[in-house]
Amino acid sequence: MKYNMRNLLITIFTFGISFTMTAQSGSFGSHAGVVGTGIYDFEDGVNEQFESNPGIIIGFRYNFKFGPIGFCSELNYVNKKYGQIGQYGFGTNIIEYEWTMNYISVPLLAKLYLGPINIHAGPQFSYLLGGSLKDDELGINGNFEDDYYFIDGEEYWLWNDIDIAGIVGVGVDLKMGLYIAARATVSVTPLVNLDPLDNLDSDYTDPLERHFTSEITIGYSF
């Protein structure tokens, strides 16, 4: 199942490149940048118990422009990091967990150019490679991958393999080949498997947590 989802992402990215190359000649580019990650849910909004730690994004793109309209498909490695502040004992001891989650992401972006500046938006499909949870004070340093649990004898994956998000951002494509982008992504799929809890409660209102990120990247077209 995991390999099928990975192949699906590769197919989506390949389709994006095929579409852009058929529609109009363009250029490849490579980029890198920083990522800030937060947590929210549909019931309560942003969870302030989590604070962003800097992560990284590395990838490449195929971009074309036809007049004021453009299209861009990307293949990125995204490293998301965030801290979680909690308490243990009788509430007098503060602990700080550090979560790390690693994804392969495929954004498919439509662009509107206003001179060298562009406004872009579109969906992003991501595949979870794995992650970790650390706390130096408690001696926690564990990796998670393929975690699962049982409810009424049924096996469920703990983490959703696929993350689907929406992207909105602004970018600048310079004549010398440099490009810069600042964007925000908001996940619509939860971090953990929704089905087990949904099946237990017909009035379930989906309090599960999701990612939202801010990204700044700089790259070069060739």
Short mmCIF file of N, CA and C in Angstrom, two decimals, residues 87-93:
data_model
loop_
_atom_site.label_atom_id
_atom_site.label_comp_id
_atom_site.label_asym_id
_atom_site.label_seq_id
_atom_site.Cartn_x
_atom_site.Cartn_y
_atom_site.Cartn_z
N GLN A 87 3.56 18.99 30.42
CA GLN A 87 3.89 18.85 31.83
C GLN A 87 3.77 17.39 32.23
N TYR A 88 4.52 17.02 33.27
CA TYR A 88 4.34 15.69 33.83
C TYR A 88 4.47 15.78 35.35
N GLY A 89 4.16 14.70 36.01
CA GLY A 89 4.12 14.72 37.47
C GLY A 89 2.88 15.48 37.93
N PHE A 90 3.05 16.44 38.84
CA PHE A 90 1.94 17.25 39.33
C PHE A 90 1.90 18.62 38.67
N GLY A 91 2.45 18.70 37.47
CA GLY A 91 2.37 19.94 36.71
C GLY A 91 3.50 20.90 37.00
N THR A 92 4.49 20.46 37.79
CA THR A 92 5.60 21.35 38.13
C THR A 92 6.79 21.17 37.20
N ASN A 93 6.79 20.11 36.42
CA ASN A 93 7.90 19.80 35.53
C ASN A 93 7.48 20.04 34.08
#
